[in-house]
Coordinates of C-alpha atoms in Angstrom, one line a residue:
M1 CA -21.9 -39.1 -11.8
S2 CA -23.8 -37.4 -9.0
G3 CA -21.7 -36.6 -5.9
R4 CA -24.6 -36.8 -3.6
A5 CA -25.3 -39.7 -1.3
Q6 CA -28.7 -41.4 -1.0
M7 CA -30.2 -42.7 2.2
M8 CA -32.8 -45.4 1.5
W9 CA -35.8 -45.1 3.8
D10 CA -39.4 -46.1 4.1
E11 CA -41.2 -45.9 7.4
A12 CA -42.7 -49.3 6.7
V13 CA -39.3 -51.0 7.4
T14 CA -40.1 -50.5 11.1
G15 CA -42.7 -53.3 10.6
Y16 CA -39.7 -55.8 10.6
D17 CA -40.7 -56.8 14.1
F18 CA -40.3 -60.3 15.6
G19 CA -42.3 -59.3 18.7
R20 CA -41.9 -58.2 22.3
G21 CA -38.7 -59.2 23.9
H22 CA -36.9 -60.1 20.7
P23 CA -33.4 -58.5 20.5
M24 CA -34.1 -57.1 17.0
D25 CA -36.3 -54.2 18.2
P26 CA -37.4 -52.0 15.4
V27 CA -37.2 -49.0 17.6
R28 CA -33.5 -49.0 16.7
L29 CA -34.5 -48.0 13.1
T30 CA -37.0 -45.4 14.2
L31 CA -34.5 -43.8 16.6
T32 CA -31.7 -43.8 13.9
R33 CA -33.9 -42.1 11.4
R34 CA -34.9 -39.5 13.9
L35 CA -31.3 -38.8 15.0
V36 CA -30.3 -38.4 11.3
A37 CA -33.1 -35.8 11.1
A38 CA -32.2 -34.1 14.4
L39 CA -28.6 -33.7 13.2
E40 CA -29.9 -32.1 10.0
L41 CA -28.2 -34.8 7.9
D42 CA -31.4 -34.9 5.7
R43 CA -30.1 -31.7 4.1
E44 CA -26.9 -33.6 3.0
V45 CA -28.4 -36.7 1.5
T46 CA -31.2 -37.5 -0.9
V47 CA -33.8 -39.6 1.0
A48 CA -35.0 -42.2 -1.4
G49 CA -37.7 -44.9 -1.2
G50 CA -37.9 -48.0 -3.2
R51 CA -40.1 -50.9 -4.2
A52 CA -40.2 -54.2 -2.5
A53 CA -38.2 -56.9 -4.2
G54 CA -40.3 -59.2 -6.4
D55 CA -39.9 -62.9 -6.7
S56 CA -37.6 -62.6 -9.8
T57 CA -35.2 -60.4 -7.8
L58 CA -35.4 -62.5 -4.6
R59 CA -34.6 -65.6 -6.8
L60 CA -31.2 -64.1 -7.6
V61 CA -30.2 -65.5 -4.2
H62 CA -33.2 -67.4 -2.7
R63 CA -35.0 -70.6 -3.8
Q64 CA -38.6 -70.2 -4.8
D65 CA -39.8 -72.9 -2.4
Y66 CA -38.3 -70.8 0.5
I67 CA -39.9 -67.6 -0.8
D68 CA -43.2 -69.5 -0.9
A69 CA -42.7 -70.7 2.6
V70 CA -42.1 -67.1 3.8
K71 CA -45.2 -65.9 2.0
A72 CA -47.3 -68.6 3.7
A73 CA -45.9 -67.8 7.1
S74 CA -46.5 -64.1 6.4
A75 CA -50.1 -64.7 5.6
D76 CA -50.6 -67.1 8.6
P77 CA -47.8 -67.3 11.2
A78 CA -49.3 -70.5 12.6
V79 CA -48.2 -72.4 9.5
A80 CA -44.5 -71.3 9.7
D81 CA -42.3 -74.2 8.6
P82 CA -39.2 -74.6 10.9
R83 CA -37.5 -76.6 8.1
Y84 CA -37.1 -73.2 6.5
G85 CA -35.9 -71.6 9.7
L86 CA -39.3 -69.9 10.2
G87 CA -41.2 -69.9 13.4
T88 CA -38.1 -70.5 15.5
E89 CA -36.8 -68.6 18.5
D90 CA -34.4 -66.6 16.4
D91 CA -36.9 -66.0 13.5
P92 CA -40.5 -66.1 14.8
A93 CA -43.1 -65.7 12.1
F94 CA -45.2 -62.6 12.1
A95 CA -48.0 -61.2 9.9
G96 CA -46.6 -59.2 6.9
M97 CA -43.1 -60.8 7.3
H98 CA -42.7 -61.3 3.5
E99 CA -43.8 -57.9 2.6
V100 CA -41.4 -56.0 5.0
S101 CA -38.5 -58.3 4.3
A102 CA -38.9 -57.8 0.6
L103 CA -39.1 -54.1 1.1
I104 CA -35.8 -54.0 3.0
A105 CA -34.3 -56.1 0.2
G106 CA -35.7 -53.8 -2.4
L107 CA -34.1 -50.8 -0.7
S108 CA -30.7 -52.4 -0.8
V109 CA -31.2 -53.5 -4.4
G110 CA -32.3 -49.9 -5.2
A111 CA -29.2 -48.6 -3.5
A112 CA -27.1 -50.8 -5.8
E113 CA -28.9 -49.7 -8.9
A114 CA -28.5 -46.0 -7.9
V115 CA -24.8 -46.3 -7.4
W116 CA -24.0 -48.3 -10.5
R117 CA -26.2 -46.1 -12.7
G118 CA -24.5 -43.0 -11.4
D119 CA -27.6 -41.5 -9.7
A120 CA -25.5 -41.4 -6.5
L121 CA -21.9 -42.0 -5.5
H122 CA -22.8 -43.5 -2.1
A123 CA -26.0 -45.1 -0.8
V124 CA -26.9 -46.2 2.7
N125 CA -29.6 -48.6 3.8
F126 CA -29.2 -48.9 7.6
A127 CA -32.3 -51.1 7.8
G128 CA -30.4 -53.7 5.6
G129 CA -27.4 -55.8 6.2
L130 CA -29.4 -59.0 7.0
H131 CA -26.4 -61.1 6.2
H132 CA -27.4 -64.5 7.8
A133 CA -30.3 -65.4 5.5
M134 CA -29.5 -68.4 3.4
P135 CA -30.8 -69.3 -0.1
G136 CA -33.3 -71.7 1.5
A137 CA -33.7 -70.6 5.1
A138 CA -34.1 -67.8 7.5
S139 CA -31.3 -67.5 10.1
G140 CA -30.1 -65.2 12.8
F141 CA -32.9 -62.7 12.7
C142 CA -32.6 -62.5 8.9
V143 CA -35.4 -63.5 6.4
Y144 CA -34.1 -62.2 3.0
N145 CA -30.4 -61.5 2.5
D146 CA -30.6 -58.0 1.2
A147 CA -26.8 -57.6 1.1
A148 CA -26.4 -60.7 -1.2
L149 CA -29.3 -59.5 -3.3
A150 CA -27.7 -56.1 -3.8
I151 CA -24.5 -57.8 -4.9
A152 CA -26.4 -60.2 -7.2
R153 CA -28.2 -57.3 -8.8
L154 CA -24.9 -55.5 -9.5
L155 CA -23.6 -58.7 -11.2
E156 CA -26.8 -58.9 -13.2
L157 CA -26.2 -55.3 -14.3
G158 CA -22.8 -56.2 -15.6
V159 CA -20.4 -55.4 -12.8
E160 CA -17.4 -57.7 -13.0
R161 CA -15.9 -57.3 -9.5
V162 CA -17.7 -56.6 -6.2
A163 CA -16.0 -56.4 -2.8
Y164 CA -18.1 -57.1 0.3
V165 CA -16.6 -56.0 3.7
D166 CA -18.6 -57.1 6.8
V167 CA -17.6 -55.8 10.2
D168 CA -20.6 -57.0 12.1
V169 CA -19.6 -59.0 15.3
H170 CA -21.2 -62.1 13.7
H171 CA -19.7 -63.9 10.6
G172 CA -21.3 -62.8 7.3
D173 CA -22.2 -66.4 6.5
G174 CA -25.1 -65.9 4.2
V175 CA -23.3 -63.6 1.9
Q176 CA -20.3 -65.9 1.8
A177 CA -22.5 -68.9 1.0
A178 CA -24.3 -67.0 -1.8
F179 CA -21.0 -66.3 -3.6
W180 CA -18.8 -69.2 -2.4
E181 CA -18.1 -70.3 -6.0
D182 CA -18.2 -66.9 -7.7
P183 CA -14.8 -65.3 -8.4
R184 CA -16.4 -62.0 -9.2
V185 CA -17.2 -61.4 -5.5
L186 CA -14.6 -61.0 -2.8
T187 CA -16.2 -61.4 0.7
I188 CA -14.2 -60.2 3.7
S189 CA -15.7 -60.7 7.2
L190 CA -14.2 -59.6 10.5
H191 CA -16.1 -61.1 13.4
E192 CA -15.8 -62.6 16.9
H193 CA -14.2 -66.0 16.7
P194 CA -16.6 -68.8 15.7
R195 CA -15.5 -70.7 18.8
T196 CA -17.4 -68.2 21.0
L197 CA -20.3 -66.9 18.8
F198 CA -23.1 -67.7 16.4
P199 CA -23.0 -68.9 13.7
Q200 CA -19.9 -70.8 14.5
T201 CA -18.5 -70.3 10.9
G202 CA -16.0 -67.9 9.5
W203 CA -12.8 -69.8 10.1
P204 CA -9.7 -68.6 8.3
E205 CA -9.6 -71.8 6.3
E206 CA -12.9 -70.9 4.6
T207 CA -11.4 -69.3 1.5
G208 CA -13.9 -70.0 -1.3
G209 CA -15.2 -72.8 -3.4
P210 CA -13.9 -74.4 -6.6
G211 CA -12.9 -71.8 -9.1
A212 CA -13.2 -69.0 -6.5
E213 CA -10.3 -69.9 -4.2
G214 CA -9.1 -66.9 -2.3
T215 CA -12.4 -64.9 -2.6
A216 CA -13.7 -65.6 0.9
V217 CA -11.7 -64.0 3.7
N218 CA -12.4 -64.5 7.4
V219 CA -10.8 -62.9 10.4
G220 CA -11.9 -64.5 13.7
L221 CA -11.2 -62.1 16.5
P222 CA -10.6 -63.2 20.1
A223 CA -13.4 -62.4 22.5
G224 CA -12.6 -59.1 24.3
T225 CA -10.9 -57.5 21.3
G226 CA -11.1 -53.7 21.7
D227 CA -10.6 -50.7 19.5
A228 CA -6.8 -50.9 18.8
G229 CA -7.0 -54.6 18.0
W230 CA -10.2 -54.3 15.9
L231 CA -8.7 -51.5 13.8
R232 CA -5.3 -53.4 13.6
A233 CA -7.1 -56.4 12.2
F234 CA -9.1 -54.4 9.7
H235 CA -6.1 -52.5 8.4
S236 CA -3.9 -55.6 8.3
V237 CA -6.2 -57.3 5.8
V238 CA -8.8 -55.2 4.1
P239 CA -6.9 -52.4 2.2
E240 CA -4.3 -54.8 0.7
L241 CA -6.9 -57.2 -0.5
L242 CA -9.0 -54.5 -2.1
E243 CA -6.0 -53.0 -3.8
E244 CA -5.3 -56.4 -5.4
F245 CA -8.9 -57.2 -6.2
R246 CA -9.7 -53.8 -7.8
P247 CA -13.5 -53.9 -7.1
Q248 CA -15.8 -51.7 -9.2
V249 CA -18.2 -51.4 -6.3
L250 CA -17.7 -51.7 -2.5
V251 CA -20.5 -53.0 -0.4
S252 CA -20.0 -52.8 3.4
Q253 CA -22.0 -54.1 6.3
H254 CA -21.8 -52.1 9.5
G255 CA -23.5 -54.1 12.3
A256 CA -23.1 -52.1 15.5
D257 CA -22.9 -55.2 17.7
T258 CA -19.2 -55.1 18.0
H259 CA -19.8 -52.4 20.7
F260 CA -18.8 -53.0 24.3
E261 CA -22.4 -52.4 25.5
D262 CA -23.9 -55.0 23.1
P263 CA -25.7 -57.7 25.0
L264 CA -25.3 -60.5 22.5
A265 CA -21.5 -60.7 21.9
H266 CA -18.1 -60.3 23.5
L267 CA -16.1 -57.6 21.6
A268 CA -15.2 -54.3 23.3
V269 CA -15.3 -51.8 20.4
S270 CA -16.4 -48.2 20.9
L271 CA -18.5 -45.9 18.7
D272 CA -15.3 -44.0 17.9
A273 CA -13.7 -47.1 16.4
Q274 CA -16.9 -47.9 14.5
H275 CA -16.8 -44.4 13.1
A276 CA -13.1 -44.9 12.1
V277 CA -14.0 -48.0 10.1
Q278 CA -16.9 -46.3 8.4
A279 CA -14.5 -43.5 7.4
A280 CA -11.9 -46.1 6.3
C281 CA -14.5 -47.9 4.1
H282 CA -15.4 -44.5 2.5
G283 CA -11.8 -43.9 1.8
L284 CA -11.2 -47.4 0.4
A285 CA -14.2 -47.0 -2.0
H286 CA -12.6 -43.8 -3.4
A287 CA -9.2 -45.4 -3.6
H288 CA -10.2 -48.6 -5.3
A289 CA -13.8 -48.5 -6.6
E290 CA -14.1 -45.0 -8.1
G291 CA -16.0 -44.0 -5.0
R292 CA -18.9 -46.4 -5.6
W293 CA -20.0 -47.4 -2.1
I294 CA -23.1 -49.1 -0.7
A295 CA -23.3 -49.1 3.1
L296 CA -25.7 -51.3 5.1
G297 CA -26.7 -51.7 8.7
G298 CA -26.9 -55.1 10.3
G299 CA -26.8 -56.3 13.9
G300 CA -26.8 -54.1 17.0
Y301 CA -28.9 -54.8 20.1
E302 CA -28.1 -51.9 22.4
V303 CA -30.9 -50.1 20.6
V304 CA -30.9 -46.7 22.3
D305 CA -27.3 -45.9 23.3
V306 CA -25.4 -47.4 20.5
V307 CA -27.2 -48.2 17.2
P308 CA -28.7 -44.8 16.4
R309 CA -25.4 -43.0 17.0
S310 CA -23.4 -45.5 15.1
W311 CA -25.6 -45.4 12.0
A312 CA -26.1 -41.7 12.1
H313 CA -22.3 -41.5 11.9
L314 CA -22.5 -43.8 8.9
V315 CA -25.0 -41.6 7.1
A316 CA -22.9 -38.6 7.8
V317 CA -19.7 -40.2 6.5
A318 CA -21.5 -41.2 3.3
A319 CA -22.8 -37.7 2.9
G320 CA -19.3 -36.3 3.2
K321 CA -20.3 -34.4 6.3
P322 CA -18.9 -36.5 9.2
V323 CA -20.2 -35.6 12.6
A324 CA -17.5 -34.5 15.0
P325 CA -17.2 -37.0 17.8
E326 CA -17.5 -34.2 20.5
T327 CA -20.9 -33.1 19.0
A328 CA -23.7 -33.0 21.6
V329 CA -26.7 -35.2 20.8
P330 CA -29.7 -32.9 20.0
E331 CA -31.9 -32.5 23.1
G332 CA -35.1 -32.9 21.1
W333 CA -34.0 -36.4 20.1
R334 CA -33.2 -37.3 23.7
Q335 CA -36.7 -36.3 24.6
E336 CA -38.0 -38.6 21.8
V337 CA -35.9 -41.4 23.2
Y338 CA -37.4 -41.0 26.6
A339 CA -40.9 -40.8 25.3
S340 CA -40.6 -44.0 23.3
T341 CA -38.4 -46.1 25.6
R342 CA -38.4 -44.5 29.0
Q343 CA -34.6 -44.6 28.8
A344 CA -32.3 -41.6 29.0
G345 CA -30.5 -41.1 25.7
P346 CA -26.8 -40.5 25.3
R347 CA -25.5 -36.9 25.5
R348 CA -22.6 -37.0 23.0
M349 CA -22.0 -38.6 19.6
T350 CA -18.9 -40.3 21.0
D351 CA -17.7 -42.7 23.6
G352 CA -14.8 -40.4 24.4
R353 CA -12.1 -42.4 22.7
W354 CA -11.4 -40.2 19.6
P355 CA -9.0 -40.3 17.9
V356 CA -8.6 -44.1 18.1
T357 CA -5.0 -45.3 17.5
F358 CA -3.7 -48.7 16.5
R359 CA -0.4 -50.4 15.5
E360 CA 0.0 -51.1 11.8
W361 CA 0.8 -54.7 10.7
G362 CA 3.9 -53.5 8.9
D363 CA 5.4 -52.4 12.3
G364 CA 5.8 -56.1 13.2
Y365 CA 3.7 -58.7 14.9
D366 CA 3.8 -60.6 18.2
P367 CA 3.6 -64.4 17.7
A368 CA 2.4 -64.8 21.3
D369 CA -0.5 -62.4 20.9
R370 CA -3.9 -64.0 20.1
L371 CA -5.1 -61.2 17.9
D372 CA -1.9 -61.3 15.9
Q373 CA -2.2 -65.1 15.6
A374 CA -5.8 -64.6 14.2
I375 CA -4.6 -62.0 11.6
L376 CA -1.7 -64.1 10.5
A377 CA -3.9 -67.2 10.2
T378 CA -6.1 -65.3 7.7
R379 CA -3.2 -63.9 5.8
K380 CA -1.5 -67.3 5.5
A381 CA -4.8 -68.9 4.3
V382 CA -5.8 -66.3 1.7
Y383 CA -2.8 -64.3 0.6
P384 CA -1.0 -67.0 -1.4
L385 CA -4.2 -67.8 -3.3
R386 CA -4.3 -64.1 -4.4
G387 CA -0.6 -64.0 -5.3
L388 CA 0.3 -61.9 -2.2
M389 CA 2.9 -62.4 0.5
P390 CA 1.3 -63.3 3.8

């Protein structure tokens, strides 16, 4: 098996553009790609393109009537059908929507194929992670669910156990829905509590459908949770469950919208903690999945200061060449930022919180602490279903 990492990229993904003023500004992808180049990470990864997913691939997750509705809205945005979540405030229709959404899906599917076939040990598609799309509807800025499609393709190739870990600030509802009754897929989502954030799902009691009880895991974090609490929650649930499940491949989604600067949510996580979780996922892939790791992007709406740095760290971790947090941001990239956004770019690759520390679950819990209550609720709901002690 090749030890090299692949970074999936096609400039055309920047056409995933819901229009002026929409939070999902494609400049976040352009700036990430250019920061990866400015840090010379291109030398450490194989940059790979891919084909747009065709209908037969999209049907692994999505209904044909929905695919047809996306194609119709893509050809003429005026006919977008809101019954399919299209032409809404969150998911406005735009010309070429089907083609670019299918391309992003194809890159994630290509990442899955490369990792399973041994062409790469790790593969990153930071344009992916569009985890809200449902089998029959667009939702939450997501048209096709590339994360679910990558997992479905792995199953089609004969993989028997896939673990999906989602650390976006929003619940990974579309991926959970796609595999709700499939015991071959373990979905774990850490997200802001559904009481305070879209999509209002991801309660600890959501543990999987008939025949797949205990394969959906949800940790709803109190608004305001910062680095120490976020890392405590991750390490109190994820490693133990992966050890028990023994996945053959790990797929992770790294939405950057947990960050304290993100305008759409209410967690208070730093780049340093995001970097720590990226490194943890890398380590868990090696510990439990023979190193096979597919890492995806996701949300993230502070598109200059946060997203490019977070996902450049992700590429570096996958390449086995992590960027030291004290590293200065290349000046040439900062000039590109100003030229394209009229904003001053960040100066360092860190928020100044490295190394991030947290208290392990085994050190005891505080029954009066809201974060510990959330962690315990998840463990009590899921662990007995998996033969573990909560």
